[in-house]
Amino acid sequence: MTMNRLGKVGAVLALGLTVSAPAVAQDAMTVGITTTGVPFTFLDTSTQQPAGAMVDLASAIAEDIGSPAKFEVTSFSALIPSLETGKIDMISAGMFATDERKKVVNFTDPVYSYGDGLFVKSEDSTAYQLEDLKGEVIGAQIGTTFADKLQATGLFSEVKLYDSLADIMREVKLGRIKAGFGDAPIVAYQIAQNPNLGVHLVEGYTPMSEGNVAIALSKDKPELLEKVNASIAEMKSSGELAEIFSKYGL
């Protein structure tokens, strides 16, 4: 792989999305993504095509192993079930490689690391830590590790679960919940792109934990895991992996 290969990702993505039905069935690798994970995975409104760091990464890997990427958009909570049932071949999203998830899927070597972010209403300038929200109603995205950790603390009167970060941000802005939690880089990117969301990240907040983002594959395909890991290792060595993530401010 070469550094200029990143420029070919768009062409590979287009190929994966427009290839004829017989070729898709035979050659393409179906990649599960969610459109609520900006800047990791999202829908580019100008092209109506999947975009983001994990989309570019999957496209680059697919090119390297000779199997065009075909993207399947689904909710975050449905990604692993879709992989288990064979609906998709790979998950390339802002997903942490947790011990619990490793029981049902294989993860590649890590490609990015980050922790949770805490956000509140724009006019709320309090420098909250987790304990400061004791007894409050807070929100998190269903299916995320953050939701599980928040519920396990027993600190809150309720941890409401939502399908997307946009839903949580709306509820915080309207004052229906005190605070929201989400992937720190995703929250930061969305707020930067749309200052009118009415929320802001709490500066100085100490994340509950940091996790490693990795690509998920079926346990029934160990040979695919080897190929994808080899591709990731080469991209790390060449600097291409860092280039893909820096393109999206990560």
PDB file of C-alpha atoms in Angstrom:
ATOM      1  CA  MET A   1       0.000   0.000   0.000  1.00  0.00           C
ATOM      2  CA  THR A   2       1.166   3.567  -0.658  1.00  0.00           C
ATOM      3  CA  MET A   3       0.371   6.964   0.813  1.00  0.00           C
ATOM      4  CA  ASN A   4      -1.368   8.083  -2.382  1.00  0.00           C
ATOM      5  CA  ARG A   5      -3.812   5.206  -2.032  1.00  0.00           C
ATOM      6  CA  LEU A   6      -5.945   7.371   0.282  1.00  0.00           C
ATOM      7  CA  GLY A   7      -6.921   9.417  -2.739  1.00  0.00           C
ATOM      8  CA  LYS A   8      -8.395   6.302  -4.328  1.00  0.00           C
ATOM      9  CA  VAL A   9     -10.780   5.602  -1.458  1.00  0.00           C
ATOM     10  CA  GLY A  10     -13.616   7.552  -3.028  1.00  0.00           C
ATOM     11  CA  ALA A  11     -13.369   5.459  -6.170  1.00  0.00           C
ATOM     12  CA  VAL A  12     -13.316   2.242  -4.196  1.00  0.00           C
ATOM     13  CA  LEU A  13     -16.318   3.394  -2.150  1.00  0.00           C
ATOM     14  CA  ALA A  14     -18.226   4.237  -5.297  1.00  0.00           C
ATOM     15  CA  LEU A  15     -17.388   0.850  -6.763  1.00  0.00           C
ATOM     16  CA  GLY A  16     -18.662  -0.907  -3.666  1.00  0.00           C
ATOM     17  CA  LEU A  17     -21.931   0.992  -3.806  1.00  0.00           C
ATOM     18  CA  THR A  18     -22.647   0.775  -7.544  1.00  0.00           C
ATOM     19  CA  VAL A  19     -21.287  -2.614  -8.565  1.00  0.00           C
ATOM     20  CA  SER A  20     -23.776  -4.908 -10.291  1.00  0.00           C
ATOM     21  CA  ALA A  21     -25.706  -7.456  -8.249  1.00  0.00           C
ATOM     22  CA  PRO A  22     -23.861 -10.588  -9.490  1.00  0.00           C
ATOM     23  CA  ALA A  23     -20.452  -9.020  -8.721  1.00  0.00           C
ATOM     24  CA  VAL A  24     -21.582  -7.903  -5.253  1.00  0.00           C
ATOM     25  CA  ALA A  25     -22.715 -11.406  -4.395  1.00  0.00           C
ATOM     26  CA  GLN A  26     -19.415 -12.899  -5.499  1.00  0.00           C
ATOM     27  CA  ASP A  27     -16.714 -10.403  -4.631  1.00  0.00           C
ATOM     28  CA  ALA A  28     -17.784  -7.583  -2.315  1.00  0.00           C
ATOM     29  CA  MET A  29     -17.223  -7.391   1.421  1.00  0.00           C
ATOM     30  CA  THR A  30     -20.303  -6.030   3.176  1.00  0.00           C
ATOM     31  CA  VAL A  31     -19.284  -3.522   5.840  1.00  0.00           C
ATOM     32  CA  GLY A  32     -21.702  -2.531   8.598  1.00  0.00           C
ATOM     33  CA  ILE A  33     -21.693   1.134   9.608  1.00  0.00           C
ATOM     34  CA  THR A  34     -23.957   3.597  11.386  1.00  0.00           C
ATOM     35  CA  THR A  35     -24.667   7.145  10.226  1.00  0.00           C
ATOM     36  CA  THR A  36     -24.766   8.525  13.788  1.00  0.00           C
ATOM     37  CA  GLY A  37     -21.026   8.248  14.490  1.00  0.00           C
ATOM     38  CA  VAL A  38     -19.597  11.444  12.973  1.00  0.00           C
ATOM     39  CA  PRO A  39     -16.661  11.690  12.250  1.00  0.00           C
ATOM     40  CA  PHE A  40     -16.107   7.913  12.302  1.00  0.00           C
ATOM     41  CA  THR A  41     -19.128   7.024  10.157  1.00  0.00           C
ATOM     42  CA  PHE A  42     -21.831   9.279   8.744  1.00  0.00           C
ATOM     43  CA  LEU A  43     -23.806  10.129   5.623  1.00  0.00           C
ATOM     44  CA  ASP A  44     -22.317  12.914   3.493  1.00  0.00           C
ATOM     45  CA  THR A  45     -25.379  15.049   2.736  1.00  0.00           C
ATOM     46  CA  SER A  46     -23.772  16.518  -0.388  1.00  0.00           C
ATOM     47  CA  THR A  47     -23.264  13.103  -2.001  1.00  0.00           C
ATOM     48  CA  GLN A  48     -25.705  10.937  -0.015  1.00  0.00           C
ATOM     49  CA  GLN A  49     -22.841   8.442   0.375  1.00  0.00           C
ATOM     50  CA  PRO A  50     -21.292   6.948   3.540  1.00  0.00           C
ATOM     51  CA  ALA A  51     -18.266   8.896   4.770  1.00  0.00           C
ATOM     52  CA  GLY A  52     -15.943   9.123   7.759  1.00  0.00           C
ATOM     53  CA  ALA A  53     -12.647   7.802   9.051  1.00  0.00           C
ATOM     54  CA  MET A  54     -13.851   4.221   9.553  1.00  0.00           C
ATOM     55  CA  VAL A  55     -15.495   4.242   6.116  1.00  0.00           C
ATOM     56  CA  ASP A  56     -12.234   5.354   4.480  1.00  0.00           C
ATOM     57  CA  LEU A  57     -10.350   2.765   6.521  1.00  0.00           C
ATOM     58  CA  ALA A  58     -12.666  -0.057   5.470  1.00  0.00           C
ATOM     59  CA  SER A  59     -12.426   1.031   1.840  1.00  0.00           C
ATOM     60  CA  ALA A  60      -8.627   1.058   2.002  1.00  0.00           C
ATOM     61  CA  ILE A  61      -8.543  -2.389   3.611  1.00  0.00           C
ATOM     62  CA  ALA A  62     -11.001  -3.750   1.060  1.00  0.00           C
ATOM     63  CA  GLU A  63      -8.824  -2.444  -1.759  1.00  0.00           C
ATOM     64  CA  ASP A  64      -5.753  -4.001  -0.194  1.00  0.00           C
ATOM     65  CA  ILE A  65      -7.270  -7.473   0.117  1.00  0.00           C
ATOM     66  CA  GLY A  66      -8.943  -7.286  -3.285  1.00  0.00           C
ATOM     67  CA  SER A  67     -12.590  -7.257  -2.211  1.00  0.00           C
ATOM     68  CA  PRO A  68     -14.665  -4.098  -2.936  1.00  0.00           C
ATOM     69  CA  ALA A  69     -16.465  -2.609   0.060  1.00  0.00           C
ATOM     70  CA  LYS A  70     -20.259  -2.505   0.032  1.00  0.00           C
ATOM     71  CA  PHE A  71     -21.629  -0.494   2.960  1.00  0.00           C
ATOM     72  CA  GLU A  72     -24.691  -1.529   4.930  1.00  0.00           C
ATOM     73  CA  VAL A  73     -26.157   1.220   7.127  1.00  0.00           C
ATOM     74  CA  THR A  74     -27.786   0.117  10.378  1.00  0.00           C
ATOM     75  CA  SER A  75     -28.240   1.273  13.973  1.00  0.00           C
ATOM     76  CA  PHE A  76     -25.296   0.887  16.338  1.00  0.00           C
ATOM     77  CA  SER A  77     -27.102  -1.648  18.511  1.00  0.00           C
ATOM     78  CA  ALA A  78     -27.827  -3.840  15.456  1.00  0.00           C
ATOM     79  CA  LEU A  79     -24.246  -4.020  14.183  1.00  0.00           C
ATOM     80  CA  ILE A  80     -23.091  -7.089  16.130  1.00  0.00           C
ATOM     81  CA  PRO A  81     -26.337  -9.039  15.565  1.00  0.00           C
ATOM     82  CA  SER A  82     -25.969  -8.324  11.833  1.00  0.00           C
ATOM     83  CA  LEU A  83     -22.420  -9.682  11.918  1.00  0.00           C
ATOM     84  CA  GLU A  84     -23.463 -12.788  13.831  1.00  0.00           C
ATOM     85  CA  THR A  85     -26.236 -13.600  11.354  1.00  0.00           C
ATOM     86  CA  GLY A  86     -24.014 -13.102   8.320  1.00  0.00           C
ATOM     87  CA  LYS A  87     -25.825 -10.036   7.016  1.00  0.00           C
ATOM     88  CA  ILE A  88     -22.502  -8.193   7.046  1.00  0.00           C
ATOM     89  CA  ASP A  89     -18.865  -9.338   6.905  1.00  0.00           C
ATOM     90  CA  MET A  90     -17.259  -6.569   8.918  1.00  0.00           C
ATOM     91  CA  ILE A  91     -18.106  -3.773  11.360  1.00  0.00           C
ATOM     92  CA  SER A  92     -16.142  -0.578  10.793  1.00  0.00           C
ATOM     93  CA  ALA A  93     -17.481   2.010  13.237  1.00  0.00           C
ATOM     94  CA  GLY A  94     -16.413   3.837  16.389  1.00  0.00           C
ATOM     95  CA  MET A  95     -16.800   0.589  18.340  1.00  0.00           C
ATOM     96  CA  PHE A  96     -14.689  -0.342  21.363  1.00  0.00           C
ATOM     97  CA  ALA A  97     -13.121  -3.788  21.493  1.00  0.00           C
ATOM     98  CA  THR A  98     -14.467  -4.765  24.922  1.00  0.00           C
ATOM     99  CA  ASP A  99     -14.074  -8.099  26.680  1.00  0.00           C
ATOM    100  CA  GLU A 100     -17.835  -8.658  26.509  1.00  0.00           C
ATOM    101  CA  ARG A 101     -17.963  -8.070  22.766  1.00  0.00           C
ATOM    102  CA  LYS A 102     -14.913 -10.284  22.244  1.00  0.00           C
ATOM    103  CA  LYS A 103     -17.002 -13.210  23.447  1.00  0.00           C
ATOM    104  CA  VAL A 104     -19.104 -13.062  20.272  1.00  0.00           C
ATOM    105  CA  VAL A 105     -16.904 -11.389  17.630  1.00  0.00           C
ATOM    106  CA  ASN A 106     -13.241 -11.139  16.681  1.00  0.00           C
ATOM    107  CA  PHE A 107     -11.569  -7.730  16.818  1.00  0.00           C
ATOM    108  CA  THR A 108      -8.596  -6.572  14.818  1.00  0.00           C
ATOM    109  CA  ASP A 109      -5.638  -4.769  16.308  1.00  0.00           C
ATOM    110  CA  PRO A 110      -6.643  -1.298  17.636  1.00  0.00           C
ATOM    111  CA  VAL A 111      -6.880   1.544  15.134  1.00  0.00           C
ATOM    112  CA  TYR A 112      -7.815   4.451  17.470  1.00  0.00           C
ATOM    113  CA  SER A 113      -8.291   5.136  21.203  1.00  0.00           C
ATOM    114  CA  TYR A 114     -10.512   7.577  23.119  1.00  0.00           C
ATOM    115  CA  GLY A 115     -12.842   7.962  26.128  1.00  0.00           C
ATOM    116  CA  ASP A 116     -16.299   9.250  26.962  1.00  0.00           C
ATOM    117  CA  GLY A 117     -17.336  12.888  26.904  1.00  0.00           C
ATOM    118  CA  LEU A 118     -19.881  14.633  29.159  1.00  0.00           C
ATOM    119  CA  PHE A 119     -22.073  17.380  27.678  1.00  0.00           C
ATOM    120  CA  VAL A 120     -24.598  19.777  29.218  1.00  0.00           C
ATOM    121  CA  LYS A 121     -26.677  22.790  28.148  1.00  0.00           C
ATOM    122  CA  SER A 122     -24.640  25.596  26.576  1.00  0.00           C
ATOM    123  CA  GLU A 123     -25.473  28.035  29.377  1.00  0.00           C
ATOM    124  CA  ASP A 124     -24.417  25.575  32.110  1.00  0.00           C
ATOM    125  CA  SER A 125     -20.794  26.437  32.926  1.00  0.00           C
ATOM    126  CA  THR A 126     -20.342  24.023  35.855  1.00  0.00           C
ATOM    127  CA  ALA A 127     -17.193  21.895  35.642  1.00  0.00           C
ATOM    128  CA  TYR A 128     -18.961  18.623  36.381  1.00  0.00           C
ATOM    129  CA  GLN A 129     -17.347  15.346  37.274  1.00  0.00           C
ATOM    130  CA  LEU A 130     -19.354  12.140  37.401  1.00  0.00           C
ATOM    131  CA  GLU A 131     -20.083  12.345  41.137  1.00  0.00           C
ATOM    132  CA  ASP A 132     -21.500  15.877  40.761  1.00  0.00           C
ATOM    133  CA  LEU A 133     -24.445  14.439  38.824  1.00  0.00           C
ATOM    134  CA  LYS A 134     -25.573  12.110  41.591  1.00  0.00           C
ATOM    135  CA  GLY A 135     -29.372  11.758  41.631  1.00  0.00           C
ATOM    136  CA  GLU A 136     -29.809  13.389  38.219  1.00  0.00           C
ATOM    137  CA  VAL A 137     -31.415  11.982  35.065  1.00  0.00           C
ATOM    138  CA  ILE A 138     -28.787  11.572  32.360  1.00  0.00           C
ATOM    139  CA  GLY A 139     -28.702  10.090  28.864  1.00  0.00           C
ATOM    140  CA  ALA A 140     -26.551   7.710  26.848  1.00  0.00           C
ATOM    141  CA  GLN A 141     -26.752   5.879  23.546  1.00  0.00           C
ATOM    142  CA  ILE A 142     -28.193   2.379  23.624  1.00  0.00           C
ATOM    143  CA  GLY A 143     -25.683  -0.389  22.975  1.00  0.00           C
ATOM    144  CA  THR A 144     -22.616   1.624  24.017  1.00  0.00           C
ATOM    145  CA  THR A 145     -20.128   0.726  26.739  1.00  0.00           C
ATOM    146  CA  PHE A 146     -20.787   4.114  28.325  1.00  0.00           C
ATOM    147  CA  ALA A 147     -24.433   3.251  28.939  1.00  0.00           C
ATOM    148  CA  ASP A 148     -23.442   0.067  30.762  1.00  0.00           C
ATOM    149  CA  LYS A 149     -20.839   1.844  32.895  1.00  0.00           C
ATOM    150  CA  LEU A 150     -23.214   4.658  33.837  1.00  0.00           C
ATOM    151  CA  GLN A 151     -25.931   2.236  34.907  1.00  0.00           C
ATOM    152  CA  ALA A 152     -23.414   0.223  36.943  1.00  0.00           C
ATOM    153  CA  THR A 153     -22.399   3.254  39.047  1.00  0.00           C
ATOM    154  CA  GLY A 154     -25.810   3.526  40.734  1.00  0.00           C
ATOM    155  CA  LEU A 155     -25.260   7.283  40.964  1.00  0.00           C
ATOM    156  CA  PHE A 156     -28.189   8.486  38.916  1.00  0.00           C
ATOM    157  CA  SER A 157     -31.934   8.515  39.446  1.00  0.00           C
ATOM    158  CA  GLU A 158     -32.232   7.295  35.843  1.00  0.00           C
ATOM    159  CA  VAL A 159     -30.015   6.565  32.855  1.00  0.00           C
ATOM    160  CA  LYS A 160     -32.221   7.117  29.816  1.00  0.00           C
ATOM    161  CA  LEU A 161     -31.175   5.295  26.664  1.00  0.00           C
ATOM    162  CA  TYR A 162     -31.502   6.799  23.190  1.00  0.00           C
ATOM    163  CA  ASP A 163     -30.943   5.628  19.636  1.00  0.00           C
ATOM    164  CA  SER A 164     -28.586   8.469  18.696  1.00  0.00           C
ATOM    165  CA  LEU A 165     -26.467  11.297  20.070  1.00  0.00           C
ATOM    166  CA  ALA A 166     -28.739  13.772  18.297  1.00  0.00           C
ATOM    167  CA  ASP A 167     -31.631  12.555  20.445  1.00  0.00           C
ATOM    168  CA  ILE A 168     -29.602  12.962  23.637  1.00  0.00           C
ATOM    169  CA  MET A 169     -28.413  16.448  22.671  1.00  0.00           C
ATOM    170  CA  ARG A 170     -31.984  17.543  21.980  1.00  0.00           C
ATOM    171  CA  GLU A 171     -33.137  16.270  25.383  1.00  0.00           C
ATOM    172  CA  VAL A 172     -30.280  18.049  27.168  1.00  0.00           C
ATOM    173  CA  LYS A 173     -30.959  21.294  25.289  1.00  0.00           C
ATOM    174  CA  LEU A 174     -34.660  21.128  26.230  1.00  0.00           C
ATOM    175  CA  GLY A 175     -33.814  20.450  29.877  1.00  0.00           C
ATOM    176  CA  ARG A 176     -35.499  17.064  29.951  1.00  0.00           C
ATOM    177  CA  ILE A 177     -32.282  15.439  31.182  1.00  0.00           C
ATOM    178  CA  LYS A 178     -29.378  17.022  33.049  1.00  0.00           C
ATOM    179  CA  ALA A 179     -26.495  15.739  30.975  1.00  0.00           C
ATOM    180  CA  GLY A 180     -25.526  13.377  28.192  1.00  0.00           C
ATOM    181  CA  PHE A 181     -22.611  11.049  27.604  1.00  0.00           C
ATOM    182  CA  GLY A 182     -21.087   9.949  24.332  1.00  0.00           C
ATOM    183  CA  ASP A 183     -17.887   9.291  22.427  1.00  0.00           C
ATOM    184  CA  ALA A 184     -15.787  12.392  23.109  1.00  0.00           C
ATOM    185  CA  PRO A 185     -14.440  12.907  19.556  1.00  0.00           C
ATOM    186  CA  ILE A 186     -17.872  12.312  18.023  1.00  0.00           C
ATOM    187  CA  VAL A 187     -19.554  14.797  20.380  1.00  0.00           C
ATOM    188  CA  ALA A 188     -16.802  17.374  19.820  1.00  0.00           C
ATOM    189  CA  TYR A 189     -17.044  17.059  16.037  1.00  0.00           C
ATOM    190  CA  GLN A 190     -20.819  17.395  15.973  1.00  0.00           C
ATOM    191  CA  ILE A 191     -20.779  20.474  18.212  1.00  0.00           C
ATOM    192  CA  ALA A 192     -18.020  22.075  16.105  1.00  0.00           C
ATOM    193  CA  GLN A 193     -20.044  21.497  12.946  1.00  0.00           C
ATOM    194  CA  ASN A 194     -23.285  22.810  14.466  1.00  0.00           C
ATOM    195  CA  PRO A 195     -22.901  25.346  17.302  1.00  0.00           C
ATOM    196  CA  ASN A 196     -26.697  25.670  17.472  1.00  0.00           C
ATOM    197  CA  LEU A 197     -27.096  22.250  19.070  1.00  0.00           C
ATOM    198  CA  GLY A 198     -27.395  24.027  22.412  1.00  0.00           C
ATOM    199  CA  VAL A 199     -24.878  21.848  24.294  1.00  0.00           C
ATOM    200  CA  HIS A 200     -21.181  21.893  25.061  1.00  0.00           C
ATOM    201  CA  LEU A 201     -18.591  19.424  26.299  1.00  0.00           C
ATOM    202  CA  VAL A 202     -17.581  19.879  29.930  1.00  0.00           C
ATOM    203  CA  GLU A 203     -13.920  20.858  29.989  1.00  0.00           C
ATOM    204  CA  GLY A 204     -11.794  18.995  32.500  1.00  0.00           C
ATOM    205  CA  TYR A 205     -14.172  16.053  32.773  1.00  0.00           C
ATOM    206  CA  THR A 206     -12.311  12.840  33.580  1.00  0.00           C
ATOM    207  CA  PRO A 207     -13.552   9.989  31.353  1.00  0.00           C
ATOM    208  CA  MET A 208     -14.799   6.832  33.044  1.00  0.00           C
ATOM    209  CA  SER A 209     -12.380   4.916  30.851  1.00  0.00           C
ATOM    210  CA  GLU A 210     -10.644   4.933  27.508  1.00  0.00           C
ATOM    211  CA  GLY A 211     -11.138   2.224  24.949  1.00  0.00           C
ATOM    212  CA  ASN A 212      -9.591   0.929  21.766  1.00  0.00           C
ATOM    213  CA  VAL A 213     -11.544   1.185  18.537  1.00  0.00           C
ATOM    214  CA  ALA A 214     -11.106  -1.813  16.260  1.00  0.00           C
ATOM    215  CA  ILE A 215     -12.798  -3.497  13.320  1.00  0.00           C
ATOM    216  CA  ALA A 216     -15.075  -6.408  14.238  1.00  0.00           C
ATOM    217  CA  LEU A 217     -15.236  -9.647  12.257  1.00  0.00           C
ATOM    218  CA  SER A 218     -17.080 -12.933  12.573  1.00  0.00           C
ATOM    219  CA  LYS A 219     -15.418 -15.626  14.656  1.00  0.00           C
ATOM    220  CA  ASP A 220     -16.177 -17.950  11.735  1.00  0.00           C
ATOM    221  CA  LYS A 221     -13.668 -16.097   9.516  1.00  0.00           C
ATOM    222  CA  PRO A 222     -10.236 -16.246  11.185  1.00  0.00           C
ATOM    223  CA  GLU A 223      -8.520 -16.035   7.800  1.00  0.00           C
ATOM    224  CA  LEU A 224     -10.196 -12.673   7.144  1.00  0.00           C
ATOM    225  CA  LEU A 225      -8.976 -11.424  10.532  1.00  0.00           C
ATOM    226  CA  GLU A 226      -5.385 -12.247   9.518  1.00  0.00           C
ATOM    227  CA  LYS A 227      -5.725 -10.396   6.226  1.00  0.00           C
ATOM    228  CA  VAL A 228      -7.289  -7.309   7.800  1.00  0.00           C
ATOM    229  CA  ASN A 229      -4.694  -7.191  10.591  1.00  0.00           C
ATOM    230  CA  ALA A 230      -1.901  -7.418   8.026  1.00  0.00           C
ATOM    231  CA  SER A 231      -3.428  -4.509   6.131  1.00  0.00           C
ATOM    232  CA  ILE A 232      -3.781  -2.431   9.309  1.00  0.00           C
ATOM    233  CA  ALA A 233      -0.173  -3.139  10.308  1.00  0.00           C
ATOM    234  CA  GLU A 234       1.096  -1.919   6.944  1.00  0.00           C
ATOM    235  CA  MET A 235      -1.016   1.231   7.145  1.00  0.00           C
ATOM    236  CA  LYS A 236       0.346   1.969  10.616  1.00  0.00           C
ATOM    237  CA  SER A 237       3.894   1.519   9.357  1.00  0.00           C
ATOM    238  CA  SER A 238       3.416   3.703   6.275  1.00  0.00           C
ATOM    239  CA  GLY A 239       1.572   6.471   8.121  1.00  0.00           C
ATOM    240  CA  GLU A 240      -1.582   5.970   6.075  1.00  0.00           C
ATOM    241  CA  LEU A 241      -3.675   5.084   9.136  1.00  0.00           C
ATOM    242  CA  ALA A 242      -2.761   8.359  10.855  1.00  0.00           C
ATOM    243  CA  GLU A 243      -3.490  10.222   7.613  1.00  0.00           C
ATOM    244  CA  ILE A 244      -6.993   8.748   7.385  1.00  0.00           C
ATOM    245  CA  PHE A 245      -7.896   9.786  10.943  1.00  0.00           C
ATOM    246  CA  SER A 246      -6.277  13.234  10.752  1.00  0.00           C
ATOM    247  CA  LYS A 247      -8.435  13.989   7.708  1.00  0.00           C
ATOM    248  CA  TYR A 248     -11.420  14.035  10.094  1.00  0.00           C
ATOM    249  CA  GLY A 249      -9.734  15.918  12.935  1.00  0.00           C
ATOM    250  CA  LEU A 250      -9.023  12.775  14.975  1.00  0.00           C
TER     251      LEU A 250
END
